Amino acid sequence: MSHFEPNDYIRFDLLEKNINIVRKRLNRPLTLSEKIVYGHLDDPANQEIERGKTYLRLRPDRVAVPSTIHCDHLIEAQLGGEKDLRRAKDINQEVYNFLATAGAKYGVGFWRPGSGIIHQIILENYAYPGVLLIGTDSHTPNGGGLGGICIGVGGADAVDVMAGIPWELKCPKVIGVKLTGSLSGWTSPKDVILKVAGILTVKGGTGAIVEYHGPGIDSISCTGMATICNMGAEIGATTSVFPYNHRMKKYLNKTGRADIAILADEFKDHLVPDPGCHYDQLIEINLSELKPHINGPFTPDLAHPVAEVGTVAEKEGWPVDIRVGLIGSCTNSSYEDMGRSAAVAKQALAHGLKCKSQFTITPGSEQIRATIERDGYAQILRDVGGIVLANACGPCIGQWDRKDIKKGEKNTIVTSYNRNFTGRNDANPETHAFVTSPEIVTALAIAGTLKFNPETDFLTGKDGKKFKLEAPDVDELPRAEFDPGQDTYQHPPKDSSGQRVDVSPTSQRLQLLEPFDKWDGKDLEDLQILIKVKGKCTTDHISAAGPWLKFRGHLDNISNNLLIGAINIENGKANSVRNAVTQEFGPVPDTARYYKKNGIRWVVIGDENYGEGSSREHAALEPRHLGGRAIITKSFARIHETNLKKQGLLPLTFADPADYNKIHPVDKLTIQGLKDFAPGKPLKCIIKHPNGTQETILLNHTFNETQIEWFRAGSALNRMKELQQ
């Protein structure tokens, strides 16, 4: 049963009106992305529109009113679904109670623990063709599989929208991906995005919406399209989207939203791209020629055909024996995903085989869990050696109490997840994680090695006879209706006047935020360099997940993980930086706290695509809380750059990327030009070397006038409060 209430906020008529206004102004064919984005402009008649340059003021359909709270990150995978959920409810009771009472107080629905992963719940209940939806997780683009523009943001952006303030987004470019041919055999929707990631890399989609089109899309299920859009976050894309088609209509009907499908049919011309529309970049993929892929390790854009990865692994010295296969996550936990995996497992069982590797299964939602239990998929996956975990993020976000290896032990895991950064799943920097489709994970877990190619290789059954796995061919949706399982949704009360939100002043899990200090009106003089980061620095490196997630509601406690995963260029080590005062090396958070206590303001120097990965707002809150003033890099990931601005920090980029090499960890930096801070005007940076010499470089920024006001006020929240007075 869907919790969607369409009469409250579906406005295809307004979308149509705004599209017509913009179409008349631009006088050209529009892409689907443009139709949905421009169709939600606050002022379509006067908004300046230039792809990649102007900032748009938008009115999203969701997170405004209505909004919902989701809590999928706090269930640690340990023993199995029921036991892990029970344990999570016990140890996280204080946090869950806070979320429930806060939602009740302020009229926000709450999906209780065990409901499932936010993105699967949104697909089942809230996403629809033409929607503009924002969510505080980087994989919000999952909803693009149902034809919506769904964008991941930081919490401060969500606050703006919930408060009724137009949301700003730099007008995105549009990358077209034309799909021809059709999927078949072992090739799955996951292989499309694994291939695209290999083409565009982790930053190739930055500042753009990826728009899939062409005749090949009709061979992909709605949930398969969601998989592709979900992992688009790994190429830095603002979001990804598919045009409305009969596969989406089928999914809407099956999830109790036939009325929306009828409306979508009526307005279909606005839910597909115009013929002759222009893309800033065009990629073509023939699905009939696409082979199964597996990407990794340590980065989601290192693409290999499954047929070749074993050979590459041996050449590179990566472990070929697979310790654990893990399926599920927000990327691949649909009914179809579980069915294809079960079809592979069933063949192994018929020949007397079980998984050689450990094997875990994470259902995407309570509805998926209940339905795969009813239809027998869950039992087949257990019979082959799997453990069905709770309906939550689990190991994908690092919530995994892994016992089979010791930290520092070199090993390989294969997952159907979206990210495989160093230490992300199990906090072990020597775990080589590869991402692929659920059915390939299952086949590889049965074989136990990266050298197995299910398209060509044979397994040996219990009877000694060789056999080959057949490609899975299953229903994309259950033949009967979905089983909703337990009702885990808390509606906000009609009268919230008696509701209280309690936070204990002695809590180690929850802490009320205090306003950050305002800019003092002066240039930033003699900033100490906390760390000069070498190479990849994701939000996992800046604010680690896993066991740290329990402190998400307590800024001071979670700040003890600040940049502990980043590699210091001075010594090649993680979480070891020089204290400029004592000259001793110590942990990054301790050094930052020392500087803050002694009134020393500091800066971080970063490399390319700094802050890629999760939308984790703590990666911006923590440096601000511990006294940081600026982050200077070669380039930023979109969400993290915005998050830094929202918290009153200066995300700046080298006008000449080679200037990264001019700065040494022992230098001090002065940033000048803040009194005349203006859009498009670079700031000056004076590098002061210990020997008394100086160099001057230029730093670029992407601040607009509104964002400069955030900096001056100390944060976006501070500025919001100023405007209310």
XYZ file of C-alpha atoms in Angstrom:
725
model
C 0.000 0.000 0.000
C 1.611 3.277 -1.127
C 1.840 6.196 1.298
C 1.673 8.590 -1.663
C -1.148 11.124 -1.600
C -1.176 12.496 -5.163
C -3.892 15.070 -4.759
C -1.721 16.928 -2.276
C 1.054 17.917 -4.626
C 1.047 16.457 -8.159
C 0.823 19.478 -10.446
C 1.354 18.357 -14.031
C -0.692 21.357 -15.121
C 1.814 23.739 -13.493
C 4.704 21.773 -14.980
C 3.112 22.128 -18.418
C 2.518 25.851 -17.922
C 6.119 26.514 -16.884
C 7.565 24.375 -19.690
C 5.535 26.323 -22.253
C 6.796 29.638 -20.855
C 10.424 28.500 -21.003
C 10.024 26.867 -24.426
C 8.713 30.130 -25.848
C 11.640 32.041 -24.335
C 14.381 29.637 -25.453
C 12.743 28.796 -28.794
C 14.388 25.380 -29.154
C 13.701 21.705 -28.417
C 14.154 20.758 -24.748
C 15.740 17.709 -23.201
C 13.711 15.800 -20.616
C 16.032 17.094 -17.887
C 15.346 20.666 -18.951
C 11.605 20.101 -19.009
C 11.493 18.846 -15.439
C 14.053 21.280 -14.011
C 12.799 24.389 -15.817
C 9.230 23.246 -15.186
C 9.923 23.809 -11.473
C 11.420 27.296 -11.760
C 10.269 29.799 -9.159
C 10.041 32.483 -11.869
C 10.030 30.827 -15.313
C 9.296 34.085 -17.123
C 12.381 35.916 -15.872
C 14.899 33.319 -14.673
C 18.202 33.598 -16.509
C 18.942 30.198 -18.054
C 22.368 29.177 -19.314
C 23.588 25.624 -18.909
C 26.621 25.321 -16.653
C 26.623 29.007 -15.671
C 23.525 30.549 -14.129
C 22.011 29.616 -10.773
C 18.381 28.502 -10.932
C 15.836 29.167 -8.192
C 13.636 26.071 -8.018
C 10.532 24.847 -6.216
C 10.913 21.087 -5.561
C 7.796 18.951 -5.116
C 9.116 16.928 -2.218
C 10.996 17.767 1.003
C 9.033 20.998 0.895
C 5.632 19.840 1.996
C 5.393 16.897 2.376
C 8.623 15.603 3.915
C 9.648 12.316 5.510
C 12.445 11.164 7.831
C 14.340 7.925 7.152
C 16.820 6.099 9.445
C 18.509 3.386 7.382
C 22.165 3.915 8.394
C 22.221 2.659 11.999
C 21.617 -1.106 11.762
C 24.901 -3.034 11.966
C 25.107 -6.294 10.025
C 26.110 -8.995 12.478
C 23.869 -12.027 12.995
C 20.906 -11.628 10.630
C 17.895 -9.400 10.013
C 15.670 -9.857 13.077
C 18.468 -10.039 15.662
C 20.366 -7.104 14.154
C 17.222 -4.945 14.044
C 16.388 -5.789 17.651
C 19.908 -4.885 18.735
C 19.826 -1.622 16.749
C 16.535 -0.570 18.328
C 18.062 -1.151 21.746
C 21.368 0.681 21.333
C 19.912 3.496 19.176
C 16.687 4.028 21.141
C 17.609 7.592 22.101
C 18.233 8.577 18.479
C 15.139 6.851 17.084
C 13.018 8.510 19.774
C 14.449 11.897 18.844
C 13.617 11.369 15.153
C 10.098 10.141 15.957
C 9.277 13.024 18.304
C 10.875 15.647 16.064
C 8.863 14.369 13.114
C 5.668 14.408 15.169
C 6.400 17.911 16.466
C 7.023 19.449 13.050
C 4.596 17.507 10.861
C 7.067 15.175 9.182
C 6.359 11.487 8.545
C 8.811 8.973 10.003
C 9.792 5.623 8.513
C 10.811 3.627 11.560
C 13.931 1.416 11.778
C 13.558 -1.715 9.662
C 11.448 0.091 7.031
C 14.215 -0.200 4.490
C 16.592 2.002 2.564
C 15.316 5.515 1.825
C 15.765 5.226 -1.955
C 13.798 2.009 -2.300
C 11.020 3.495 -0.138
C 10.955 6.629 -2.294
C 10.704 4.545 -5.465
C 7.858 2.495 -3.977
C 5.944 5.464 -2.556
C 6.955 8.966 -3.569
C 8.837 9.210 -6.880
C 6.841 9.726 -10.056
C 7.473 10.904 -13.635
C 8.187 14.633 -13.749
C 8.764 15.121 -10.010
C 11.543 17.382 -8.730
C 12.588 15.797 -5.450
C 15.550 16.435 -3.175
C 16.880 14.073 -0.533
C 19.727 14.246 1.952
C 21.655 11.327 0.502
C 23.831 11.229 -2.600
C 21.937 8.263 -4.083
C 18.633 10.141 -4.224
C 18.957 10.013 -8.079
C 17.593 6.459 -7.757
C 14.183 8.050 -8.397
C 15.261 8.898 -11.941
C 14.328 5.323 -12.757
C 10.727 6.442 -12.405
C 11.225 9.491 -14.615
C 11.831 12.131 -11.938
C 14.640 14.586 -11.360
C 15.760 13.458 -7.903
C 18.832 15.182 -6.492
C 21.020 14.488 -3.480
C 21.769 17.471 -1.242
C 23.101 18.343 2.182
C 20.799 18.862 5.142
C 21.070 22.652 4.982
C 19.649 22.631 1.433
C 16.746 20.502 2.647
C 16.123 23.010 5.451
C 15.744 25.782 2.869
C 13.146 23.832 0.922
C 11.264 22.727 4.052
C 11.140 26.375 5.100
C 9.540 27.328 1.779
C 12.619 29.093 0.384
C 13.402 28.548 -3.321
C 16.254 26.099 -3.769
C 19.319 27.142 -5.760
C 21.027 24.893 -8.277
C 23.581 25.823 -10.904
C 21.877 25.266 -14.255
C 23.082 21.762 -15.144
C 24.548 20.688 -18.427
C 22.956 17.601 -19.977
C 24.907 14.500 -20.983
C 22.922 12.237 -23.268
C 23.388 8.465 -23.196
C 21.709 6.851 -26.194
C 20.888 3.196 -25.639
C 20.314 0.916 -28.626
C 19.856 -2.836 -28.851
C 18.494 -4.751 -25.858
C 19.696 -6.377 -22.649
C 19.889 -10.155 -22.596
C 21.664 -13.070 -20.945
C 24.026 -12.219 -18.077
C 24.113 -8.524 -19.004
C 22.090 -6.423 -16.561
C 21.133 -2.786 -15.965
C 24.091 -2.525 -13.542
C 26.427 -3.134 -16.477
C 25.152 0.007 -18.193
C 26.279 2.291 -15.368
C 29.474 0.301 -14.771
C 30.307 0.916 -18.443
C 29.346 4.611 -18.226
C 31.472 5.016 -15.080
C 34.424 3.585 -16.963
C 33.860 6.138 -19.745
C 33.164 9.275 -17.692
C 35.228 8.491 -14.531
C 34.300 9.643 -11.018
C 34.168 13.312 -11.989
C 33.054 13.217 -15.633
C 29.423 13.908 -14.779
C 30.063 16.851 -12.438
C 27.670 19.721 -13.064
C 25.512 17.675 -15.418
C 22.366 15.580 -15.548
C 22.804 12.274 -17.356
C 19.785 11.646 -19.551
C 19.241 8.167 -20.968
C 17.219 7.812 -24.155
C 16.907 5.714 -27.280
C 15.147 2.464 -28.217
C 17.224 0.372 -25.796
C 15.502 1.759 -22.723
C 12.417 -0.363 -23.326
C 14.437 -3.513 -22.563
C 15.202 -2.242 -19.038
C 12.781 -2.621 -16.120
C 11.784 0.373 -14.025
C 13.856 -0.846 -11.069
C 16.726 -1.528 -13.483
C 16.561 2.086 -14.614
C 16.647 3.093 -10.952
C 19.859 1.060 -10.513
C 21.485 2.971 -13.364
C 20.393 6.360 -12.017
C 21.387 5.452 -8.466
C 25.009 4.725 -9.316
C 25.203 7.865 -11.455
C 26.262 9.495 -8.189
C 29.606 7.714 -8.686
C 30.386 9.763 -11.798
C 29.668 13.027 -10.006
C 26.429 13.679 -11.898
C 23.855 16.069 -10.444
C 21.347 13.305 -11.174
C 20.289 10.893 -13.917
C 16.903 10.321 -15.532
C 14.979 8.096 -17.951
C 11.974 9.150 -20.056
C 8.527 7.884 -19.102
C 7.619 4.569 -20.730
C 5.464 1.455 -20.311
C 7.943 -0.118 -17.848
C 7.384 2.794 -15.467
C 3.638 2.565 -15.947
C 3.781 -1.134 -15.056
C 5.704 -0.349 -11.855
C 3.330 2.455 -10.848
C 0.371 0.136 -11.299
C 2.025 -2.618 -9.253
C 2.871 -0.266 -6.381
C -0.672 1.063 -5.980
C -0.335 4.252 -8.027
C -2.417 3.585 -11.113
C -3.927 7.076 -10.830
C -0.473 8.613 -11.311
C 0.147 6.409 -14.340
C -3.082 7.732 -15.883
C -1.947 11.319 -15.312
C 1.516 10.540 -16.699
C -0.052 9.095 -19.850
C -2.074 12.284 -20.278
C 0.999 14.531 -19.968
C 3.474 12.133 -21.607
C 4.783 14.703 -24.110
C 6.311 16.617 -21.185
C 7.915 13.486 -19.731
C 10.106 12.617 -22.727
C 12.764 14.664 -24.562
C 11.814 16.728 -27.586
C 12.995 15.397 -30.969
C 16.143 17.231 -32.038
C 17.108 18.398 -28.548
C 20.788 19.174 -27.924
C 23.065 17.372 -25.463
C 26.331 18.868 -24.246
C 27.935 15.432 -24.643
C 26.581 12.273 -26.236
C 27.531 8.680 -25.416
C 26.128 5.718 -27.351
C 25.937 2.178 -25.959
C 24.631 -0.843 -27.833
C 23.042 -3.022 -25.151
C 23.144 -6.059 -27.436
C 26.956 -5.840 -27.450
C 27.425 -4.894 -23.780
C 29.120 -7.551 -21.659
C 28.854 -8.098 -17.881
C 31.201 -5.771 -16.006
C 32.838 -5.596 -12.597
C 34.482 -2.397 -11.330
C 37.221 -1.897 -8.781
C 39.036 -2.165 -6.526
C 39.115 1.054 -4.457
C 37.273 3.203 -7.014
C 33.940 2.646 -8.815
C 35.187 3.790 -12.238
C 37.897 1.149 -12.773
C 35.878 -0.971 -15.197
C 36.650 -4.535 -16.307
C 34.616 -7.065 -18.274
C 33.890 -10.012 -15.955
C 35.647 -12.240 -18.493
C 38.924 -10.357 -17.939
C 38.979 -9.352 -14.266
C 40.607 -12.580 -13.039
C 43.565 -12.141 -15.360
C 43.902 -8.465 -14.447
C 43.735 -9.309 -10.728
C 46.572 -11.834 -11.030
C 48.673 -9.339 -12.967
C 48.031 -6.546 -10.418
C 48.491 -8.736 -7.347
C 44.883 -8.440 -6.188
C 43.565 -11.485 -4.276
C 41.488 -13.634 -6.630
C 39.859 -15.722 -3.896
C 36.592 -14.104 -2.835
C 36.002 -13.992 0.908
C 32.479 -12.533 0.859
C 29.797 -11.842 -1.732
C 27.209 -9.226 -0.719
C 24.006 -8.416 -2.596
C 21.455 -5.714 -1.918
C 22.011 -2.017 -1.077
C 19.999 0.904 -2.435
C 21.449 0.205 -5.891
C 20.401 -3.410 -6.333
C 17.772 -4.682 -3.922
C 14.641 -4.837 -6.045
C 12.354 -7.829 -6.492
C 13.944 -8.452 -9.893
C 17.476 -8.300 -8.426
C 16.620 -10.808 -5.734
C 14.856 -13.037 -8.250
C 17.812 -13.121 -10.650
C 20.172 -13.967 -7.789
C 17.838 -16.682 -6.528
C 17.631 -18.161 -10.045
C 21.419 -18.522 -10.093
C 21.487 -19.959 -6.562
C 18.740 -22.470 -7.425
C 20.879 -23.942 -10.211
C 23.826 -24.433 -7.854
C 21.595 -26.103 -5.281
C 20.239 -28.469 -7.946
C 23.813 -29.714 -8.438
C 24.509 -30.013 -4.731
C 26.589 -26.837 -4.429
C 26.604 -23.976 -1.959
C 28.589 -20.743 -1.934
C 32.338 -21.150 -1.440
C 32.451 -17.562 -0.224
C 30.414 -16.100 2.609
C 27.210 -14.579 1.233
C 24.899 -11.854 2.548
C 21.577 -10.492 1.282
C 20.171 -7.053 2.130
C 16.517 -6.452 1.116
C 15.864 -2.867 0.080
C 12.627 -2.427 1.979
C 10.174 -4.200 4.245
C 7.953 -4.666 1.181
C 10.767 -6.387 -0.727
C 11.694 -8.526 2.292
C 8.125 -9.700 2.864
C 7.558 -10.418 -0.835
C 10.757 -12.409 -1.397
C 9.974 -14.412 1.750
C 6.479 -15.198 0.443
C 7.714 -16.109 -3.036
C 10.548 -18.332 -1.814
C 13.522 -16.280 -3.030
C 14.818 -15.583 0.479
C 14.829 -19.267 1.396
C 16.701 -20.236 -1.776
C 19.356 -17.617 -0.961
C 19.614 -18.967 2.600
C 19.854 -22.546 1.326
C 22.836 -21.667 -0.861
C 24.611 -20.328 2.228
C 23.373 -16.769 2.504
C 22.412 -14.693 5.548
C 19.462 -12.337 5.056
C 20.297 -9.076 6.811
C 18.004 -6.292 8.029
C 16.239 -3.930 5.633
C 18.914 -1.233 5.843
C 22.150 0.035 4.330
C 24.286 -2.379 6.348
C 27.753 -3.203 4.966
C 27.338 -0.777 2.055
C 27.674 2.139 4.504
C 30.194 0.354 6.702
C 27.681 -1.051 9.204
C 29.301 -4.484 9.205
C 30.681 -6.291 12.221
C 33.026 -8.377 10.095
C 34.698 -11.282 11.896
C 36.384 -13.390 9.185
C 39.524 -11.258 8.755
C 41.793 -9.035 10.795
C 42.363 -5.371 9.971
C 45.252 -5.096 7.544
C 44.639 -8.522 6.009
C 44.609 -8.412 2.210
C 41.378 -9.873 0.805
C 38.735 -9.529 -1.893
C 34.970 -9.027 -1.624
C 32.417 -8.597 -4.422
C 29.233 -6.593 -3.913
C 26.227 -5.271 -5.795
C 26.759 -1.934 -4.044
C 27.661 1.405 -5.607
C 30.867 2.442 -3.816
C 34.093 0.617 -3.107
C 36.382 3.265 -1.628
C 39.232 2.148 0.609
C 37.891 0.789 3.904
C 34.306 1.822 3.169
C 32.594 -1.509 3.829
C 34.613 -2.944 6.698
C 37.157 -0.266 7.766
C 39.988 -2.478 6.461
C 42.209 -0.560 3.985
C 43.407 -3.890 2.525
C 39.944 -5.085 1.492
C 39.760 -5.070 -2.306
C 36.085 -4.385 -3.027
C 34.575 -4.884 -6.485
C 31.069 -3.818 -7.565
C 28.951 -5.710 -10.072
C 25.388 -6.974 -10.554
C 23.662 -9.165 -7.908
C 23.548 -12.185 -10.222
C 27.277 -11.938 -10.977
C 27.995 -11.547 -7.244
C 25.973 -14.712 -6.610
C 27.757 -16.657 -9.344
C 31.177 -15.508 -8.121
C 30.299 -16.334 -4.503
C 29.345 -19.857 -5.596
C 32.617 -20.248 -7.509
C 34.658 -18.437 -4.872
C 37.050 -16.765 -7.300
C 37.377 -13.723 -9.568
C 38.680 -16.063 -12.276
C 35.196 -17.509 -12.879
C 33.211 -16.241 -15.868
C 29.631 -17.598 -15.754
C 29.170 -16.955 -19.478
C 31.820 -19.509 -20.455
C 33.148 -21.414 -17.438
C 31.905 -24.659 -15.876
C 31.342 -25.629 -12.245
C 31.679 -29.144 -10.865
C 28.576 -30.502 -9.132
C 28.515 -32.697 -6.047
C 28.237 -35.717 -8.363
C 31.497 -34.777 -10.079
C 29.805 -33.732 -13.316
C 30.549 -30.368 -14.879
C 27.730 -27.926 -15.567
C 27.315 -24.353 -16.704
C 25.075 -21.773 -15.028
C 22.340 -20.466 -17.288
C 21.659 -16.748 -17.414
C 18.769 -15.887 -15.063
C 15.414 -15.053 -16.611
C 12.788 -14.006 -14.054
C 9.809 -11.694 -13.597
C 10.677 -8.046 -12.969
C 7.698 -7.723 -10.618
C 5.788 -10.292 -8.519
C 2.865 -11.982 -10.248
C 0.742 -11.482 -7.142
C 0.570 -8.096 -5.442
C 3.509 -6.938 -3.340
C 3.306 -8.049 0.290
C 3.689 -4.802 2.299
C 4.934 -6.666 5.370
C 4.803 -4.843 8.685
C 3.497 -1.279 8.780
C 6.589 0.734 9.722
C 5.385 4.248 8.845
C 4.525 6.841 11.493
C 2.128 9.487 10.234
C 2.554 12.942 11.769
C -0.300 13.721 14.203
C -2.993 16.181 13.171
C -2.341 18.159 16.360
C 1.321 18.447 17.375
C 0.891 21.153 19.994
C 1.566 18.762 22.870
C 4.668 17.194 21.326
C 8.081 17.676 22.954
C 11.519 16.990 21.536
C 13.915 16.121 24.336
C 17.693 16.146 24.075
C 19.620 15.375 27.246
C 22.481 17.822 27.889
C 24.645 14.856 28.922
C 23.854 12.731 25.859
C 26.786 11.267 23.938
C 24.601 10.686 20.872
C 22.689 13.956 20.515
C 23.845 17.563 20.811
C 21.973 20.741 19.884
C 23.867 22.833 17.341
C 25.262 26.201 18.381
C 25.560 28.971 15.752
C 28.981 29.296 14.104
C 30.830 32.605 14.487
C 30.291 35.349 11.921
C 33.026 36.538 9.571
C 34.987 39.280 11.344
C 35.210 41.484 8.253
C 38.942 40.900 7.752
C 41.112 38.892 5.395
C 42.248 35.496 6.657
C 45.849 35.986 7.837
C 48.473 33.320 8.491
C 46.270 30.248 8.193
C 48.001 27.087 9.346
C 47.815 24.079 7.008
C 46.141 21.264 8.951
C 46.856 18.732 6.214
C 47.853 18.710 2.573
C 45.952 15.748 1.185
C 47.504 13.456 -1.387
C 45.215 11.831 -3.960
C 41.596 10.723 -3.587
C 39.761 12.279 -0.645
C 36.099 11.264 -0.499
C 33.626 12.195 2.209
C 34.454 8.778 3.687
C 38.036 9.972 4.102
C 36.843 13.269 5.606
C 34.160 11.841 7.920
C 34.293 8.061 8.179
C 31.054 6.074 8.445
C 30.685 2.629 10.037
C 30.973 2.866 13.844
C 31.101 6.675 13.659
C 27.525 6.891 12.402
C 26.216 6.567 15.942
C 27.552 10.076 16.626
C 25.802 11.755 13.700
C 23.588 13.653 16.121
C 26.545 14.861 18.211
C 28.829 17.195 16.281
C 31.627 17.373 18.839
C 31.915 13.600 19.195
C 31.755 12.803 15.502
C 34.404 15.466 14.853
C 36.887 12.997 16.331
C 36.903 11.306 12.914
C 37.836 14.439 10.944
C 40.038 13.506 7.977
C 41.341 10.363 9.666
C 41.268 8.547 6.316
C 43.040 11.247 4.284
C 46.659 10.623 3.236
C 49.108 13.295 4.409
C 51.465 14.184 1.561
C 54.206 14.978 4.085
C 54.620 11.402 5.317
C 52.304 9.253 3.174
C 50.307 8.247 6.244
C 46.657 8.493 7.241
C 45.686 10.341 10.437
C 49.205 11.603 11.116
C 49.946 15.317 10.730
C 52.579 17.672 12.094
C 51.506 20.097 14.828
C 53.081 23.368 13.676
C 53.536 24.551 17.273
C 54.905 21.432 18.986
C 56.419 19.907 15.798
C 55.069 16.529 16.929
C 53.037 14.254 14.645
C 49.605 13.225 15.868
C 46.002 12.477 14.803
C 44.286 15.032 12.569
C 41.316 15.707 14.934
C 43.618 16.179 17.934
C 45.778 18.638 15.988
C 42.703 20.570 14.821
C 41.432 20.756 18.410
C 44.849 22.007 19.574
C 44.750 24.786 16.959
C 41.172 25.734 17.885
C 41.995 25.878 21.602
C 44.963 28.145 20.866
C 43.116 30.452 18.452
C 44.971 29.213 15.365
C 42.803 29.204 12.264
C 43.570 26.567 9.652
C 43.066 25.428 6.076
C 43.051 22.090 4.219
C 44.782 21.609 0.856
C 43.177 18.984 -1.381
C 43.592 17.276 -4.742
C 41.082 16.573 -7.551
C 37.339 15.964 -6.994
C 37.680 16.597 -3.250
C 34.613 15.408 -1.313
C 33.301 12.916 -3.870
C 30.951 10.221 -2.656
C 28.319 10.559 0.040
C 26.414 13.792 0.639
C 27.625 13.464 4.246
C 27.156 16.950 5.706
C 29.389 16.162 8.668
C 32.320 16.390 6.248
C 31.557 20.133 6.149
C 30.292 20.600 9.715
C 33.346 19.019 11.332
C 36.069 21.237 9.816
C 33.950 24.310 10.619
C 33.394 23.133 14.205
C 37.108 22.525 14.770
C 38.251 25.917 13.501
C 38.716 25.478 9.761
C 38.251 28.499 7.532
C 38.946 27.355 3.965
C 39.405 24.227 1.858
C 41.650 24.803 -1.183
C 41.693 22.108 -3.886
C 42.191 21.420 -7.562
C 38.449 20.674 -7.870
C 35.387 19.775 -5.767
C 32.497 17.353 -5.971
C 29.206 19.267 -6.280
C 27.389 18.365 -3.067
C 30.413 18.774 -0.826
C 31.268 22.176 -2.286
C 27.744 23.392 -1.528
C 27.817 21.881 1.958
C 31.035 23.763 2.757
C 29.459 27.026 1.617
C 26.390 26.369 3.741
C 28.540 26.089 6.888
C 30.429 29.341 6.298
C 33.634 27.784 4.945
C 35.441 28.900 1.788
C 35.731 26.143 -0.837
C 38.351 27.544 -3.226
C 40.153 26.100 -6.242
C 43.582 26.829 -7.672
C 43.311 29.089 -10.735
C 46.333 27.103 -11.927
C 46.102 23.484 -10.675
C 49.911 23.302 -10.728
C 49.927 25.753 -7.790
C 49.010 22.768 -5.605
C 52.706 21.878 -5.815
C 53.826 25.307 -4.555
C 52.239 24.776 -1.143
C 54.017 22.735 1.518
C 52.462 21.509 4.783
C 54.801 23.765 6.809
C 53.741 26.952 4.980
C 51.243 29.538 6.185
C 48.593 31.055 3.914
C 46.901 34.443 3.807
C 43.700 34.825 1.785
C 43.055 38.385 0.599
C 40.149 40.070 -1.139
C 37.335 39.078 1.205
C 36.255 42.672 1.801
C 35.486 42.866 -1.928
C 34.271 39.265 -2.183
C 32.128 39.070 -5.343
C 30.861 36.458 -7.805
C 33.417 35.606 -10.474
C 36.200 37.595 -8.809
C 39.203 35.470 -7.739
C 40.741 35.784 -4.309
C 44.473 36.274 -3.737
C 46.510 33.805 -1.700
C 49.936 34.604 -0.296
C 52.034 31.511 0.437
C 54.505 32.197 3.256
C 57.374 29.714 3.354
C 59.354 29.066 6.573
C 62.518 30.562 5.018
C 60.814 33.943 4.707
C 60.098 33.828 0.975
C 56.583 34.377 -0.378
C 54.598 33.461 -3.480
C 51.250 34.833 -4.616
C 48.642 32.742 -6.417
C 45.006 33.190 -7.419
C 42.115 31.137 -6.068
C 38.815 30.757 -7.909
C 35.384 30.208 -6.372
C 31.785 29.600 -7.464
C 30.002 31.747 -4.852
C 26.999 33.789 -5.966
C 25.641 36.801 -4.045
C 23.374 34.728 -1.792
C 26.183 32.324 -0.925
C 28.536 35.204 -0.104
C 25.906 36.343 2.422
C 26.116 32.870 4.019
C 29.870 33.312 4.425
C 29.524 36.763 5.962
C 26.819 35.573 8.386
C 28.874 32.531 9.397
C 26.551 29.944 7.825
C 23.371 29.610 5.782
C 21.363 28.947 8.960
C 22.767 32.114 10.538
C 21.725 34.062 7.444
C 18.236 32.548 7.548
C 17.890 33.707 11.156
C 19.091 37.220 10.238
C 16.397 37.471 7.575
C 13.709 36.479 10.095
C 14.605 39.287 12.495
